[in-house]
Short mmCIF file of C-alpha atoms in Angstrom, two decimals:
data_model
loop_
_atom_site.label_atom_id
_atom_site.label_comp_id
_atom_site.label_asym_id
_atom_site.label_seq_id
_atom_site.Cartn_x
_atom_site.Cartn_y
_atom_site.Cartn_z
CA MET A 13 0.05 0.13 -0.07
CA TRP A 14 2.99 2.49 0.50
CA GLY A 15 3.82 1.83 -2.57
CA TRP A 16 0.82 2.97 -4.24
CA ARG A 17 0.80 6.09 -2.29
CA ALA A 18 4.29 6.90 -3.44
CA VAL A 19 3.32 7.14 -7.11
CA PRO A 20 1.20 9.62 -6.67
CA VAL A 21 3.48 11.64 -4.81
CA ALA A 22 6.24 11.08 -7.45
CA MET A 23 3.91 12.15 -10.01
CA LEU A 24 2.93 15.21 -8.45
CA GLY A 25 6.62 16.09 -7.73
CA ILE A 26 7.03 15.73 -11.56
CA ALA A 27 4.20 18.00 -12.56
CA LEU A 28 5.03 20.51 -10.13
CA ASN A 29 8.80 20.59 -11.29
CA GLY A 30 7.15 20.67 -15.02
CA ALA A 31 5.32 23.85 -13.90
CA TRP A 32 8.58 25.90 -12.67
CA PRO A 33 10.10 25.92 -16.20
CA ALA A 34 7.01 27.07 -17.33
CA LEU A 35 6.77 29.97 -15.03
CA ALA A 36 10.03 30.89 -15.58
CA ALA A 37 9.38 31.37 -19.50
CA GLU A 38 6.58 33.46 -18.81
CA PRO A 39 6.52 35.94 -21.91
CA VAL A 40 6.81 39.20 -21.19
CA GLY A 41 7.03 41.08 -24.28
CA GLN A 42 8.33 40.68 -28.06
CA ALA A 43 10.73 41.98 -30.48
CA VAL A 44 9.53 44.55 -33.17
CA VAL A 45 12.83 45.44 -34.82
CA ILE A 46 15.98 43.33 -35.00
CA LYS A 47 19.23 44.48 -37.09
CA THR A 48 22.21 42.41 -37.48
CA GLN A 49 22.38 39.86 -34.75
CA VAL A 50 20.25 39.94 -31.32
CA THR A 51 20.29 36.69 -29.14
CA GLY A 52 18.54 35.47 -26.54
CA GLN A 53 18.53 32.44 -23.89
CA SER A 54 17.12 30.07 -26.92
CA GLY A 55 19.28 31.44 -29.58
CA PRO A 56 18.68 34.35 -32.30
CA ILE A 57 15.83 36.70 -31.95
CA GLU A 58 14.09 37.77 -34.49
CA VAL A 59 10.90 40.09 -35.28
CA ASP A 60 7.80 38.93 -33.30
CA THR A 61 9.60 36.81 -31.25
CA ARG A 62 8.49 36.70 -27.67
CA VAL A 63 11.11 37.69 -24.82
CA HIS A 64 10.66 36.05 -21.19
CA ARG A 65 11.08 37.11 -17.92
CA ASN A 66 14.89 36.24 -16.40
CA GLU A 67 15.92 36.02 -20.35
CA ARG A 68 19.17 37.96 -21.15
CA ILE A 69 19.47 39.72 -24.52
CA LYS A 70 22.48 40.24 -26.15
CA THR A 71 23.36 42.52 -29.16
CA SER A 72 26.48 42.16 -31.49
CA GLN A 73 28.74 44.74 -32.12
CA SER A 74 26.65 46.23 -34.82
CA GLY A 75 23.13 44.89 -33.56
CA LEU A 76 20.42 46.26 -32.71
CA GLY A 77 16.57 45.26 -30.85
CA GLN A 78 13.51 47.03 -30.20
CA PHE A 79 11.30 45.55 -27.59
CA VAL A 80 7.67 46.11 -26.53
CA PHE A 81 6.71 44.91 -22.99
CA ARG A 82 2.72 43.81 -22.35
CA ASP A 83 2.39 47.63 -20.47
CA GLY A 84 3.56 49.23 -23.65
CA THR A 85 7.30 50.27 -22.26
CA LYS A 86 9.66 50.48 -24.93
CA LEU A 87 13.30 49.40 -24.69
CA ALA A 88 15.73 49.84 -27.29
CA VAL A 89 19.02 47.60 -27.05
CA GLY A 90 21.96 49.01 -29.06
CA TRP A 91 25.20 47.50 -30.20
CA GLY A 92 27.43 45.29 -28.06
CA SER A 93 24.84 45.33 -25.23
CA SER A 94 23.56 42.97 -22.37
CA VAL A 95 20.44 43.04 -20.34
CA VAL A 96 18.43 40.68 -18.43
CA ILE A 97 14.78 41.18 -17.68
CA ASP A 98 15.06 40.80 -13.92
CA LYS A 99 11.68 40.96 -12.62
CA TYR A 100 8.40 41.13 -14.17
CA VAL A 101 4.92 41.01 -12.28
CA PHE A 102 2.21 41.66 -14.78
CA ASP A 103 -1.50 42.25 -13.38
CA ASP A 104 -4.88 42.23 -15.40
CA SER A 105 -5.09 45.80 -15.99
CA GLN A 106 -2.65 45.99 -18.85
CA SER A 107 -0.21 47.30 -16.31
CA VAL A 108 2.66 45.87 -14.31
CA LYS A 109 3.42 45.88 -10.64
CA LYS A 110 6.98 45.72 -10.83
CA LEU A 111 9.13 45.85 -13.92
CA THR A 112 12.86 45.65 -13.17
CA ILE A 113 15.86 45.27 -15.68
CA ARG A 114 19.45 44.91 -15.16
CA ALA A 115 21.92 46.59 -17.60
CA ALA A 116 25.16 44.72 -17.44
CA LYS A 117 26.62 46.94 -20.39
CA GLY A 118 25.95 48.86 -23.60
CA THR A 119 23.77 51.68 -24.48
CA PHE A 120 19.93 51.57 -24.36
CA ARG A 121 17.01 53.89 -25.20
CA TRP A 122 13.94 53.46 -22.26
CA VAL A 123 10.19 54.81 -22.83
CA SER A 124 7.75 53.87 -19.95
CA GLY A 125 4.46 52.45 -20.95
CA ASN A 126 1.12 52.49 -19.01
CA SER A 127 2.26 51.37 -15.55
CA ASN A 128 2.73 53.37 -12.42
CA SER A 129 6.40 55.00 -12.49
CA SER A 130 7.07 53.46 -9.04
CA ALA A 131 6.69 49.86 -10.88
CA TYR A 132 10.22 50.65 -13.22
CA GLN A 133 13.74 50.01 -11.99
CA ILE A 134 16.67 50.01 -13.70
CA LEU A 135 19.73 48.47 -12.35
CA THR A 136 23.49 49.37 -13.28
CA PRO A 137 26.66 48.77 -12.04
CA ALA A 138 27.11 52.20 -10.56
CA GLY A 139 23.53 52.69 -9.14
CA THR A 140 19.65 52.52 -9.95
CA ILE A 141 17.65 54.67 -12.27
CA GLY A 142 14.34 55.85 -10.86
CA VAL A 143 11.66 56.46 -13.78
CA ARG A 144 9.14 59.21 -13.31
CA GLY A 145 7.14 58.77 -16.51
CA THR A 146 9.82 59.13 -18.88
CA ALA A 147 12.00 58.70 -21.51
CA PHE A 148 15.95 58.76 -21.76
CA ASP A 149 18.81 57.27 -22.67
CA PHE A 150 21.86 55.47 -20.50
CA TYR A 151 24.93 53.89 -21.48
CA VAL A 152 26.93 51.27 -19.42
CA GLY A 153 30.68 50.95 -19.55
CA PRO A 154 32.74 47.79 -19.28
CA ASP A 155 34.38 49.34 -16.23
CA GLY A 156 30.53 50.09 -14.83
CA THR A 157 30.64 54.16 -15.63
CA THR A 158 27.14 54.81 -16.17
CA ALA A 159 25.58 57.63 -18.02
CA VAL A 160 22.22 58.86 -18.11
CA VAL A 161 20.44 61.78 -20.60
CA LEU A 162 17.07 62.57 -19.88
CA LEU A 163 14.29 63.05 -22.96
CA ASN A 164 11.46 63.32 -21.27
CA GLY A 165 9.63 63.61 -17.98
CA ALA A 166 11.91 63.09 -15.27
CA ALA A 167 14.26 60.87 -13.49
CA SER A 168 16.80 60.24 -10.64
CA PHE A 169 20.02 58.18 -10.79
CA CYS A 170 21.06 56.92 -6.94
CA GLY A 171 24.37 55.35 -6.17
CA PRO A 172 26.92 55.03 -3.25
CA GLY A 173 27.78 58.88 -3.84
CA GLY A 174 24.34 59.70 -3.53
CA CYS A 175 21.22 61.01 -5.66
CA ARG A 176 20.99 63.26 -8.85
CA GLN A 177 17.87 64.35 -10.00
CA LEU A 178 17.16 64.89 -13.95
CA GLN A 179 14.69 67.27 -14.41
CA GLN A 180 15.11 69.46 -17.93
CA ARG A 181 15.54 67.41 -21.10
CA CYS A 182 19.12 66.81 -21.99
CA ASP A 183 20.06 66.47 -18.60
CA CYS A 184 22.79 64.14 -17.97
CA VAL A 185 24.54 62.45 -15.22
CA VAL A 186 27.65 60.30 -15.26
CA ALA A 187 28.15 58.23 -12.56
CA LYS A 188 30.99 55.28 -11.42
CA PRO A 189 30.87 52.11 -9.24
CA ASN A 190 33.09 53.88 -6.74
CA GLY A 191 30.45 56.57 -5.86
CA ASP A 192 31.97 59.14 -7.94
CA MET A 193 29.00 61.13 -9.47
CA SER A 194 28.68 64.26 -11.69
CA ALA A 195 25.90 67.12 -11.17
CA ALA A 196 23.04 67.14 -13.56
CA ARG A 197 24.05 69.10 -16.52
CA ARG A 198 23.08 69.73 -20.07
CA VAL A 199 24.58 66.85 -22.18
CA ASP A 200 27.36 67.88 -24.94
CA PRO A 201 29.55 65.58 -27.22
CA SER A 202 32.66 65.83 -24.71
CA ILE A 203 30.64 63.32 -22.88
CA LEU A 204 32.15 60.63 -24.93
CA ALA A 205 35.67 61.65 -24.26
CA THR A 206 34.40 61.32 -20.25
CA LEU A 207 33.06 58.02 -20.93
CA GLY A 208 36.26 56.61 -23.03
CA ASN A 209 34.04 55.57 -25.71
CA GLN A 210 32.64 57.43 -29.22
CA ARG A 211 30.34 54.69 -29.62
CA ALA A 212 28.67 55.62 -26.57
CA LEU A 213 24.84 56.84 -26.83
CA PRO A 214 24.48 56.06 -30.60
CA PHE A 215 20.80 56.81 -30.46
CA LEU A 216 21.43 60.67 -29.71
CA SER A 217 24.50 61.08 -32.00
CA GLY A 218 22.58 59.32 -34.72
CA ASN A 219 24.93 56.00 -35.22
CA GLN A 220 21.94 53.82 -34.71
CA ARG A 221 18.78 54.78 -35.92
CA LEU A 222 15.44 53.96 -34.31
CA ALA A 223 12.20 52.85 -35.88
CA GLY A 224 8.73 54.04 -34.96
CA GLY A 225 7.95 56.75 -32.39
CA ILE A 226 11.04 55.64 -30.22
CA GLY A 227 13.30 57.01 -32.85
CA MET A 228 11.78 60.29 -32.83
CA LEU A 229 13.32 61.52 -29.39
CA GLY A 230 16.89 62.44 -29.19
CA GLY A 231 19.10 64.99 -30.53
CA CYS A 232 20.30 67.37 -27.60
CA ASN A 233 23.00 68.74 -29.94
CA MET A 234 24.72 65.48 -30.24
CA ALA A 235 24.38 64.51 -33.90
CA SER A 236 27.96 66.31 -34.53
CA ALA A 237 29.39 63.77 -32.39
CA ALA A 238 29.10 60.92 -34.51
CA PRO A 239 32.22 59.26 -34.55
CA GLU A 240 31.80 57.95 -38.11
CA ARG A 241 31.37 61.65 -39.37
CA LYS A 242 34.69 62.77 -37.30
CA ASP A 243 36.80 59.25 -38.68
CA ARG A 244 35.68 59.97 -42.28
CA THR A 245 38.10 61.34 -44.79
CA ARG A 246 37.30 64.97 -45.46
CA PRO A 247 34.23 65.17 -47.78
CA PRO A 248 34.55 66.20 -51.46
CA PRO A 249 31.58 68.47 -51.54
CA ALA A 250 33.82 71.47 -51.03
CA VAL A 251 35.36 70.83 -54.61
CA ALA A 252 32.23 70.28 -56.25
CA PRO A 253 30.63 74.00 -56.05
CA ALA A 254 33.95 75.29 -57.84
CA PRO A 255 32.95 74.18 -61.39
CA GLN A 256 29.33 75.60 -60.40
CA ARG A 257 30.25 78.92 -59.60
CA GLN A 258 32.42 79.16 -63.22
CA ASP A 259 29.40 78.16 -64.90
CA PRO A 260 27.51 81.41 -64.68
CA PRO A 261 30.18 83.73 -66.00
CA GLN A 262 30.58 81.24 -68.98
CA ARG A 263 26.92 81.52 -69.81
CA GLN A 264 26.69 85.00 -69.55
CA ALA A 265 29.67 85.38 -71.73
CA GLU A 266 27.96 83.23 -74.78
CA PRO A 267 25.29 86.11 -75.51
CA GLN A 268 27.84 88.80 -75.14
CA LYS A 269 29.46 87.11 -78.01
CA GLU A 270 26.61 86.73 -80.25
CA ARG A 271 25.56 90.86 -79.61
CA PRO A 272 28.25 92.36 -81.58
CA ASN A 273 27.69 90.16 -84.55
CA LYS A 274 24.18 91.18 -84.83
CA PRO A 275 24.74 95.04 -86.03
CA ASP A 276 27.24 93.93 -88.17
CA LYS A 277 24.84 91.74 -90.37
CA PRO A 278 23.18 94.88 -91.99
CA HIS A 279 26.82 95.80 -93.46
CA HIS A 280 26.84 92.48 -95.15
CA ASP A 281 23.71 91.90 -96.23
CA LYS A 282 23.51 94.93 -98.44
CA PRO A 283 26.58 95.12 -100.15
CA HIS A 284 24.99 96.61 -103.39
CA HIS A 285 24.87 99.80 -102.12
CA ASP A 286 28.67 99.93 -101.78
CA ARG A 287 29.28 98.11 -105.05
CA PRO A 288 28.63 100.86 -107.52
CA HIS A 289 31.14 103.19 -106.02
CA HIS A 290 34.08 100.66 -105.98
CA ASP A 291 33.20 98.20 -108.79
CA LYS A 292 33.06 101.06 -111.41
CA PRO A 293 35.06 103.75 -110.54
CA HIS A 294 35.27 105.43 -113.65
CA HIS A 295 31.68 107.22 -113.12
CA ASP A 296 33.78 109.31 -111.06
CA LYS A 297 36.53 110.42 -113.62
CA PRO A 298 35.65 113.66 -116.04
CA ASP A 299 36.91 111.49 -118.70
CA ARG A 300 33.46 109.45 -119.04
CA PRO A 301 32.71 110.93 -122.76
CA ASP A 302 36.01 109.45 -124.29
CA LYS A 303 35.85 106.48 -122.51
CA HIS A 304 31.94 106.22 -123.44
CA ASP A 305 33.19 106.35 -127.28
CA GLY A 306 36.09 103.43 -126.65
CA HIS A 307 33.45 101.39 -124.85
CA GLY A 308 31.18 101.85 -127.94
CA ARG A 309 34.36 100.24 -130.24
CA HIS A 310 34.10 96.49 -130.37
CA ASP A 311 35.01 93.96 -132.80
CA ASP A 312 32.81 91.08 -133.32
CA ASP A 313 34.86 89.22 -131.13
CA GLY A 314 33.93 91.36 -128.26
CA LYS A 315 37.24 92.98 -128.21
CA PRO A 316 37.19 96.90 -127.80
CA GLY A 317 38.63 99.49 -130.40
CA ASN A 318 36.78 98.32 -133.54
CA HIS A 319 33.34 99.51 -133.26
CA GLY A 320 34.95 102.95 -134.79
CA LEU A 321 35.88 101.01 -137.95
CA ASP A 322 32.78 99.20 -138.40
CA HIS A 323 31.22 102.59 -138.08
CA ARG A 324 32.83 104.06 -140.81
CA GLY A 325 32.66 101.19 -142.80
CA HIS A 326 28.79 101.46 -142.56
CA GLU A 327 29.00 105.51 -143.90
CA ARG A 328 31.16 104.19 -147.06
CA HIS A 329 27.99 101.68 -147.96
CA HIS A 330 25.65 104.41 -147.28
CA ASP A 331 27.24 106.84 -149.77
CA ARG A 332 27.57 103.88 -152.33
CA ASP A 333 23.77 103.78 -151.93
CA HIS A 334 23.23 107.26 -152.46
CA ASP A 335 25.46 107.40 -155.58
CA ASN A 336 23.30 104.42 -157.12
CA ASP A 337 20.36 106.53 -156.17
CA ARG A 338 21.60 109.46 -158.03
CA ASN A 339 22.46 107.16 -160.87
CA ARG A 340 18.91 105.70 -161.09
CA ASP A 341 17.47 109.28 -160.94
CA ARG A 342 19.76 110.53 -163.67
CA GLY A 343 18.72 107.36 -165.94
CA HIS A 344 15.27 107.96 -165.02
CA ASN A 345 15.19 111.15 -166.46
CA PHE A 346 17.23 110.67 -169.73
CA ASN A 347 14.50 107.90 -170.67
CA ARG A 348 12.14 110.56 -169.60
CA GLY A 349 13.77 112.78 -172.14
CA ARG A 350 13.86 110.49 -175.21
#
């Protein structure tokens, strides 16, 4: 009989042990954007892949993952990052009673969801970020140095060295695990040198682009701090405007060359006004009558100088005709006398 009682107890133990992994794998959100390589506890994470409580999320040196939790909280995980969803207690009112994430290293952006601000807590090696209905970026370096930049709402950072309040947009605090902490001040590109990493805060500098409304936040005049832009060789656009500046003078010079040609055309178009004076200069000389006589003397072959001789021959022929007429008249009168 004892053996029979042991069977149900053993089966109950197996059922309970099987329930624990199910509770540990409780889904708390899902991936909405994945770039390059992002991995979770079960392997590579893809878009629409669910993430679970106690799951560690890692990104490659060029990876990017954007996640949405069940209460609407958004978390962006930039390149070279590691974060664990430490605690997640969800209720039936589409909000959470407790949501804690532990950021080991990397760069992140947080946008609060529908839950009370007191339900959110972010743990870093240098201290704890308190959320007040907020949007902010934060970075955790390899040595635990942490930087927080406020984008909306309000937040606080508390560590061994005390607490700092972030109340104005672009306020920034830098803290170290040993308790050293800066005062809250407006962020500027020099913070990258302070953190010793030009790739820190890539969502502010523009080195990594976020999708959706979460990507509309940011700025704070950090775009000029993008390391890719600084490391690039000097851009050539400065040489490009040079030919463009030379083009307008050349275009203006073309119509100027055509304009002087236009007034010259009337002189060439009407050459006949000048030809009588230049082609026949003999009209202006006083010897015109003599040349006119010579002009009339032509041979049959068109050579000048023979026309006068032909005229005299014509006169002789006329005289002979006249003599013949007189001879006829004489003969006629003689016949009449007879």
